PDB file of C-alpha atoms in Angstrom:
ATOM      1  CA  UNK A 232     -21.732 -15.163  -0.306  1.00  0.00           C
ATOM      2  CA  UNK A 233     -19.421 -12.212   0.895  1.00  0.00           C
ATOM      3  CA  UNK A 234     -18.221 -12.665   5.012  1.00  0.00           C
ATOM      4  CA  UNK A 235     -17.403  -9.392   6.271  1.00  0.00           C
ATOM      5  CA  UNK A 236     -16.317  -9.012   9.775  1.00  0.00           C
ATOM      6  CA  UNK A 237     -18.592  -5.872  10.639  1.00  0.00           C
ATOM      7  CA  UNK A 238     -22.048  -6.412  12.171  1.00  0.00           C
ATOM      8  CA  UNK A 239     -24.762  -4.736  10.087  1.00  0.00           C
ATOM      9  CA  UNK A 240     -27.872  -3.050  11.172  1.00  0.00           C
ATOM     10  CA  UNK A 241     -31.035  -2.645   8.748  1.00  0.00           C
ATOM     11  CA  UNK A 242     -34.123  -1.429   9.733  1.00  0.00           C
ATOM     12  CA  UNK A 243     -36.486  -4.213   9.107  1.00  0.00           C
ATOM     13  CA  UNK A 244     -36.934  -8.206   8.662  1.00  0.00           C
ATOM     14  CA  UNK A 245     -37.295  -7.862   4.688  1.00  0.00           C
ATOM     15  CA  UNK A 246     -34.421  -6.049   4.920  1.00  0.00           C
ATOM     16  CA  UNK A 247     -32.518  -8.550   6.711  1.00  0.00           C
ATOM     17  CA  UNK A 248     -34.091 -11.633   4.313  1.00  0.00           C
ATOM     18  CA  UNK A 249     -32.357  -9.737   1.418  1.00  0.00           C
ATOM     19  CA  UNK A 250     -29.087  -8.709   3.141  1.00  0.00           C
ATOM     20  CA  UNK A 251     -28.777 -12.073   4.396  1.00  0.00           C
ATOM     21  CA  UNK A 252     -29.072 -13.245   0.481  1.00  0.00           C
ATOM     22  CA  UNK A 253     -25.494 -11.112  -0.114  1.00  0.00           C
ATOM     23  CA  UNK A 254     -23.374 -10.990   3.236  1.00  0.00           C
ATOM     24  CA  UNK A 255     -22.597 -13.554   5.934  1.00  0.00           C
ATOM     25  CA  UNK A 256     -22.437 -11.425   9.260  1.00  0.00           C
ATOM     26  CA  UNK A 257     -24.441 -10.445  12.126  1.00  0.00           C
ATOM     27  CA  UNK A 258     -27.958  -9.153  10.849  1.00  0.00           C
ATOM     28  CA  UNK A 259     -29.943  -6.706  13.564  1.00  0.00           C
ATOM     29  CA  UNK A 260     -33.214  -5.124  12.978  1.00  0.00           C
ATOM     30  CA  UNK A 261     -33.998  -1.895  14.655  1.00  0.00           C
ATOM     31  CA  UNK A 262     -37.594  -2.882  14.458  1.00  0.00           C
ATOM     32  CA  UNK A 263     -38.149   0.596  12.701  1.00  0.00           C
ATOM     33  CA  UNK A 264     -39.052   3.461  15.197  1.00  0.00           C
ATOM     34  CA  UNK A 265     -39.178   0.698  17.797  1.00  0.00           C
ATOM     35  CA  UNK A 266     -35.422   1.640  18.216  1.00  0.00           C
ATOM     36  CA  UNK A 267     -36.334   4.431  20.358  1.00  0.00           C
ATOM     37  CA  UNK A 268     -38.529   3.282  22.936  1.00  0.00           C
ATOM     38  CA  UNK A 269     -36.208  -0.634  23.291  1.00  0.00           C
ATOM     39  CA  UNK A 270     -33.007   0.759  25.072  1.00  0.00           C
ATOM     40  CA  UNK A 271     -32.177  -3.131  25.496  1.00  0.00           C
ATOM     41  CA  UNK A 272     -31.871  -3.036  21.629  1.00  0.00           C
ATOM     42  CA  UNK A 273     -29.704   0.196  21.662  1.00  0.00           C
ATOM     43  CA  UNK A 274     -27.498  -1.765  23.859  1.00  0.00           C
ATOM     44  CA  UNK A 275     -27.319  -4.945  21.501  1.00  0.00           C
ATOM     45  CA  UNK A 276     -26.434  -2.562  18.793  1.00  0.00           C
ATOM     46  CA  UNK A 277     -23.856  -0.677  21.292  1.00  0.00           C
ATOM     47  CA  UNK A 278     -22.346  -4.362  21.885  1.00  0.00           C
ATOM     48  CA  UNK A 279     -22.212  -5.735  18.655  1.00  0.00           C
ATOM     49  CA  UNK A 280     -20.387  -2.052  17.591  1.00  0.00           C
ATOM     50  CA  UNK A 281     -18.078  -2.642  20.341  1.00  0.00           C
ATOM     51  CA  UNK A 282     -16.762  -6.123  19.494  1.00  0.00           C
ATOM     52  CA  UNK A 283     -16.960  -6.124  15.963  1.00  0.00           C
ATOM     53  CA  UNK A 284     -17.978  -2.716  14.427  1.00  0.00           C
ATOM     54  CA  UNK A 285     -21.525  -1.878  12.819  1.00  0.00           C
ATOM     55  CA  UNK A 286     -22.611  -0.615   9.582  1.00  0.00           C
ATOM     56  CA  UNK A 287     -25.291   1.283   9.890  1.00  0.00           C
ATOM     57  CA  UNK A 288     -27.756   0.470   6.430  1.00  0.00           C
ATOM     58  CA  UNK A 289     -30.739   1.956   6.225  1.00  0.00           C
ATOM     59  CA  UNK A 290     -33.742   3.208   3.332  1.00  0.00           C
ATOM     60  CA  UNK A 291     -32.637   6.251   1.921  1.00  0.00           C
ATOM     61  CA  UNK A 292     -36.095   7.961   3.163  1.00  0.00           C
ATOM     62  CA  UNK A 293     -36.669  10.054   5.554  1.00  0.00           C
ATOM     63  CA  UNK A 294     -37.246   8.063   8.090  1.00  0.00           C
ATOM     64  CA  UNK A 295     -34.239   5.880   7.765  1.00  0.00           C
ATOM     65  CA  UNK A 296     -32.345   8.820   8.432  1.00  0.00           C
ATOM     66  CA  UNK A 297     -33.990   9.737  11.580  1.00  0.00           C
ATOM     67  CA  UNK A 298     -33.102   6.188  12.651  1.00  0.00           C
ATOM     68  CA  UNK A 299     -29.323   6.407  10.990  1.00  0.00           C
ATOM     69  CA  UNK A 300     -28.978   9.959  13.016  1.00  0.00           C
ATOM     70  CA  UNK A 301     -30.121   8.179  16.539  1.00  0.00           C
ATOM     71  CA  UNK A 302     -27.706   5.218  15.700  1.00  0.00           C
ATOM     72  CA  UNK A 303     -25.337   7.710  15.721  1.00  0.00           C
ATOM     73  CA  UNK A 304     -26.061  10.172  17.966  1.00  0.00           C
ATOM     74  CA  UNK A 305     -26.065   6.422  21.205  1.00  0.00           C
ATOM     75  CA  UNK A 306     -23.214   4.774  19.632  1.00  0.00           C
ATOM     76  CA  UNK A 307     -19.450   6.269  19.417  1.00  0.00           C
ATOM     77  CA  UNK A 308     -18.329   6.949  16.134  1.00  0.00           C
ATOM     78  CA  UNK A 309     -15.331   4.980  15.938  1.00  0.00           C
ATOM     79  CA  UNK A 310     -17.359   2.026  15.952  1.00  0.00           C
ATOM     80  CA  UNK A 311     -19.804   2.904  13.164  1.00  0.00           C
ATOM     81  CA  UNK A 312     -19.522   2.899   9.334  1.00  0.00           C
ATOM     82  CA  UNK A 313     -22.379   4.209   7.712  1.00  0.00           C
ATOM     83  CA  UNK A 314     -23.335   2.452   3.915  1.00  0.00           C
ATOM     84  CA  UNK A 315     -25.757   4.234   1.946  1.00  0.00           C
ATOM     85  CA  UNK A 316     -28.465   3.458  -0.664  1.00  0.00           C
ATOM     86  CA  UNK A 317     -28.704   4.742  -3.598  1.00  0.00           C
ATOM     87  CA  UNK A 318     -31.969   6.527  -4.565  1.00  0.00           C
ATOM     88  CA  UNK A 319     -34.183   4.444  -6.787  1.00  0.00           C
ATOM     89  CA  UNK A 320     -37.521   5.143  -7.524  1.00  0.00           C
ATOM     90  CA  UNK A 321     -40.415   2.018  -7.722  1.00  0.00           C
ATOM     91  CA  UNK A 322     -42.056   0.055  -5.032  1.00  0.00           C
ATOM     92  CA  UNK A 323     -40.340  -3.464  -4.172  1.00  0.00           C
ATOM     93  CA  UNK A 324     -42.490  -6.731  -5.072  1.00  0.00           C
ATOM     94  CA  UNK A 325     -44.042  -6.832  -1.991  1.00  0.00           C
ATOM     95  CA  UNK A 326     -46.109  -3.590  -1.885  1.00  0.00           C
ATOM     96  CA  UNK A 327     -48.910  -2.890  -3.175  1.00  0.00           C
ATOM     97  CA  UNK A 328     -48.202   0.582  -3.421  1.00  0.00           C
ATOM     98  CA  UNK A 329     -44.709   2.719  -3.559  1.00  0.00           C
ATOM     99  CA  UNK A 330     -43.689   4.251  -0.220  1.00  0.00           C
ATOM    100  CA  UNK A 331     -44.299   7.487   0.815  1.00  0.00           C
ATOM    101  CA  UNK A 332     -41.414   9.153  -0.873  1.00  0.00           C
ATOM    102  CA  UNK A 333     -41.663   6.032  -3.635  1.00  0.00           C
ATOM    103  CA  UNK A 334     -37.873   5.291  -3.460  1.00  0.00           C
ATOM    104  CA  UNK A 335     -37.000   1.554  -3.080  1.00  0.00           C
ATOM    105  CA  UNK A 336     -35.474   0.642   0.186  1.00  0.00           C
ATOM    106  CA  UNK A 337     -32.715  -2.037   1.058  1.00  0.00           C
ATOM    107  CA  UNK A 338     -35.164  -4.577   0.246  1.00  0.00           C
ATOM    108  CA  UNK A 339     -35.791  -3.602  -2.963  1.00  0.00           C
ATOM    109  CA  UNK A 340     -31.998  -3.108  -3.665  1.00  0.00           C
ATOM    110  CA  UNK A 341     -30.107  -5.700  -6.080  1.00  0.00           C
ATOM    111  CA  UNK A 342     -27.182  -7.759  -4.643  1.00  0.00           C
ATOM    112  CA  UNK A 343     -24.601  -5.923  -6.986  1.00  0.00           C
ATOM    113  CA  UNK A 344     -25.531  -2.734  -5.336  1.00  0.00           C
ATOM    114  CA  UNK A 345     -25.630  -3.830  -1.817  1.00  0.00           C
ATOM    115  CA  UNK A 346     -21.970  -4.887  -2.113  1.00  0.00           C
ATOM    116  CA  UNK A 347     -21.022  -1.964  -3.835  1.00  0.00           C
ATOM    117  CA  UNK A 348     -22.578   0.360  -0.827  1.00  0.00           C
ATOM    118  CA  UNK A 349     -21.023  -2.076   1.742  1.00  0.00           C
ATOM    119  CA  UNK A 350     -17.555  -1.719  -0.412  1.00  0.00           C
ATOM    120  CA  UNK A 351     -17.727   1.964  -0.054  1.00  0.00           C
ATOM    121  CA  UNK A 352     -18.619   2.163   3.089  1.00  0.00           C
ATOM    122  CA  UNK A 353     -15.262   0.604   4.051  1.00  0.00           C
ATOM    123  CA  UNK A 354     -16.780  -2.908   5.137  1.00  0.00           C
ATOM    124  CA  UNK A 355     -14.113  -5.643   6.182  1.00  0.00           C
ATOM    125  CA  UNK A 356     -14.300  -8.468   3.669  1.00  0.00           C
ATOM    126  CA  UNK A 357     -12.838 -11.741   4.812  1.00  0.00           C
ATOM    127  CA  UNK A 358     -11.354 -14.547   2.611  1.00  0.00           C
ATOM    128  CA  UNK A 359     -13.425 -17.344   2.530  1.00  0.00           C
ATOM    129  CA  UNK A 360     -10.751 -19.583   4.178  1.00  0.00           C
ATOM    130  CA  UNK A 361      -9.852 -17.391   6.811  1.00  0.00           C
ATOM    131  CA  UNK A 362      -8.368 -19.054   9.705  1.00  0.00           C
ATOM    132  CA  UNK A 363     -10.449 -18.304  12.526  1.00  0.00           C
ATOM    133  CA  UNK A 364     -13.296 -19.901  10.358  1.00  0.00           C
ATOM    134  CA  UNK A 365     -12.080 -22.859   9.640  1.00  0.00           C
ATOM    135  CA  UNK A 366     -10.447 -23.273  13.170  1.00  0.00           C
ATOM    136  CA  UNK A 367     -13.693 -22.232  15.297  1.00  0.00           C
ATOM    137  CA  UNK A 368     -17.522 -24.102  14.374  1.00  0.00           C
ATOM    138  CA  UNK A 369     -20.211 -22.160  15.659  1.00  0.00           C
ATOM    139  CA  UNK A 370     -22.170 -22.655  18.701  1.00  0.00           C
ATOM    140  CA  UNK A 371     -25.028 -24.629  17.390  1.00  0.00           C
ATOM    141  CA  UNK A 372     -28.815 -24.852  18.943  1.00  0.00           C
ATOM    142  CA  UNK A 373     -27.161 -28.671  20.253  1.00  0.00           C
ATOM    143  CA  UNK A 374     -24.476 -26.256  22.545  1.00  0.00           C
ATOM    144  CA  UNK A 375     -27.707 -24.223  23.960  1.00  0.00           C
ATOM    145  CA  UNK A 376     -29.947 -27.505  24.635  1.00  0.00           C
ATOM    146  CA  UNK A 377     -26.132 -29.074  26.438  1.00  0.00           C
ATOM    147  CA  UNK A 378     -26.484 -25.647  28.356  1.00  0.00           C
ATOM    148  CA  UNK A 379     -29.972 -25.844  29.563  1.00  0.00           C
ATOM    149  CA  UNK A 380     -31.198 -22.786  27.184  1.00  0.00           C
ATOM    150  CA  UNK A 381     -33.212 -24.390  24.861  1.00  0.00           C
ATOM    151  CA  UNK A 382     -36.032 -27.416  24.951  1.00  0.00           C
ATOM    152  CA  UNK A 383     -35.772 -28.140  28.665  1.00  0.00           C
ATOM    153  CA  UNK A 384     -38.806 -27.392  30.922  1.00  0.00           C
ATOM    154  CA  UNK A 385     -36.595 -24.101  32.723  1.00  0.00           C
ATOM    155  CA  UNK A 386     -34.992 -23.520  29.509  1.00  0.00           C
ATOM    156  CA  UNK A 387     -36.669 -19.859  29.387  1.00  0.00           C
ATOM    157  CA  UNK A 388     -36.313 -19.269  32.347  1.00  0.00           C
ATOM    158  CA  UNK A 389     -31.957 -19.714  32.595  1.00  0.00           C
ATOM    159  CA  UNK A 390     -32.109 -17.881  29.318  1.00  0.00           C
ATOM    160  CA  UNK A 391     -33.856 -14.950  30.878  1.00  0.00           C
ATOM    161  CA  UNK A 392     -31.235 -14.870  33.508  1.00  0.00           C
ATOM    162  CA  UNK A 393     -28.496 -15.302  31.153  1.00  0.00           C
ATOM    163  CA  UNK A 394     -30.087 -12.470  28.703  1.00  0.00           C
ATOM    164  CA  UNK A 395     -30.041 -10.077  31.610  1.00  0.00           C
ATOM    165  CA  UNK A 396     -26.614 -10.877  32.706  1.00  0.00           C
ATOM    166  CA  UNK A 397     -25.402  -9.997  29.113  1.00  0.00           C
ATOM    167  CA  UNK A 398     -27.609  -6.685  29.156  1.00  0.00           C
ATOM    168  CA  UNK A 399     -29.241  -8.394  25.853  1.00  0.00           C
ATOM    169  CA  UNK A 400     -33.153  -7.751  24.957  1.00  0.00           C
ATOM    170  CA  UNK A 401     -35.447 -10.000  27.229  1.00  0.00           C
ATOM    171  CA  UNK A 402     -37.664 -10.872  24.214  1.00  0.00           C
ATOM    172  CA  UNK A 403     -34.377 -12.563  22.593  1.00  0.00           C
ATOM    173  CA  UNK A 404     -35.315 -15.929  21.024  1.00  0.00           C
ATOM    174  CA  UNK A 405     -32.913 -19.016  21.318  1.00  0.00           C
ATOM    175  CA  UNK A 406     -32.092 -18.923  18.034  1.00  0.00           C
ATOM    176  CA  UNK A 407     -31.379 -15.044  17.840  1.00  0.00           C
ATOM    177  CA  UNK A 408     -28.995 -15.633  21.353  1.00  0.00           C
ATOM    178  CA  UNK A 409     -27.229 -17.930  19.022  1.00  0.00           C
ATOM    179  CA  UNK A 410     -27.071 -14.913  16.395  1.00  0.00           C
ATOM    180  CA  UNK A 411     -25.257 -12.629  19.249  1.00  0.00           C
ATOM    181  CA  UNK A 412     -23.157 -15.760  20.528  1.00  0.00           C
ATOM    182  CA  UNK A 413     -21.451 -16.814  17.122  1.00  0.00           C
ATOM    183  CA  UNK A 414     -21.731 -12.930  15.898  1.00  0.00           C
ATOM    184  CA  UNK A 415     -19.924 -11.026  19.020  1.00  0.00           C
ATOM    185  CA  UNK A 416     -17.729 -13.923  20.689  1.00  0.00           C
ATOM    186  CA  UNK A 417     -15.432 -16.516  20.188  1.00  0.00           C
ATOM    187  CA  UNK A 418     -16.019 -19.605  19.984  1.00  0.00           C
ATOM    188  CA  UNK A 419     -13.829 -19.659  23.654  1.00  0.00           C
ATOM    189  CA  UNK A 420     -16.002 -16.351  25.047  1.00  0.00           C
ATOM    190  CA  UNK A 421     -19.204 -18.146  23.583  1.00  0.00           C
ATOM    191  CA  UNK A 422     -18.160 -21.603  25.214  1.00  0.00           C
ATOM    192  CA  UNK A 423     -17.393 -19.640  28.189  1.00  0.00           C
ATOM    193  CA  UNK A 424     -20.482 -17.702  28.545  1.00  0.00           C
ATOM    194  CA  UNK A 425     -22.651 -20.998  28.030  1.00  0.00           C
ATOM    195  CA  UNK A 426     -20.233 -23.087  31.198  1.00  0.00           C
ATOM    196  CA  UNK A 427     -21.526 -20.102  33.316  1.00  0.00           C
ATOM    197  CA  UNK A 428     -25.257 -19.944  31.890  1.00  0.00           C
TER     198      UNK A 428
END
């Protein structure tokens, strides 16, 4: 498993199941096209580029280029790094039938060439025993239950508030807050976030 400091964004959840196979980092979907009508999922990617850079990795079809291009054109370019598939032709397990322009997209992509595209892209790999890992656990779904986030009868309702006050999606899940938490904070801005929650 490869930890690389940049957040990555892929367009889908298959994607994400077979990125997540490779890399340990931050994982966002764009949902697709959804991306342009969610501005509170603009903003997540805008936030997660901010603290910790994003790679932008999408199909090498056409439309994962009109999504690459808005991902560029909302977030600031200093903050992006932009990995790119190779084009293979076939149709991924999956499918029943190729896509539209029958290339395979990052689902369909081996693990050898997913690191290569993330190598070239200029991804930040960290050593496995980097400091700051050993030194800082994660918040766990325990911290967000302690915080009144999770399994309590107003549980949704504190999240809510504390999704809005972060200017993250309002659909977030508890366990995808806990994504963002351990994937864009400290363990000290995490801890501090939940004391105000």
């Amino acid at each position: 498993m490869l930890h690389i400091q940049e957040a990555i964004v892929v367009e889908g959840r298959y994607d994400k199941n077979t990125l997540s196979q490779v890399v340990d980092t931050l994982i966002l979907e764009t949902g697709g096209f959804q991306i342009f009508k969610d501005p509170e999922k603009m903003a997540l990617l805008r936030r997660a580029a901010e603290r910790r850079g994003l790679i932008v990795l999408t199909d090498s079809d056409g439309a994962g280029f009109v999504i690459r291009n808005r991902i560029r054109g909302v977030i600031p370019a200093r903050f992006l790094k932009h990995a790119y598939i190779p084009d293979i032709y076939g149709k991924e397990r999956r499918k029943r039938q190729p896509g539209k322009e029958g290339k395979l997209g990052v689902e369909g992509m081996p693990p050898a060439i997913l690191e290569d595209v993330l190598r070239r892209a200029g991804a930040a790999f960290l050593k496995e025993d980097a400091p700051e890992r050993q030194n800082s656990p994660p918040i766990t779904k325990a911290d967000l239950f302690a915080a009144g986030l999770s399994g309590g009868p107003d549980s949704a309702v504190k999240r809510q508030a504390l999704l809005k006050r972060l200017a993250l999606p309002e659909h977030m899940s508890a366990n995808a807050l806990l994504a963002v938490l351990n994937g864009c904070y400290s363990r000290e801005e995490a801890e501090e976030i939940l004391k105000d929650a």
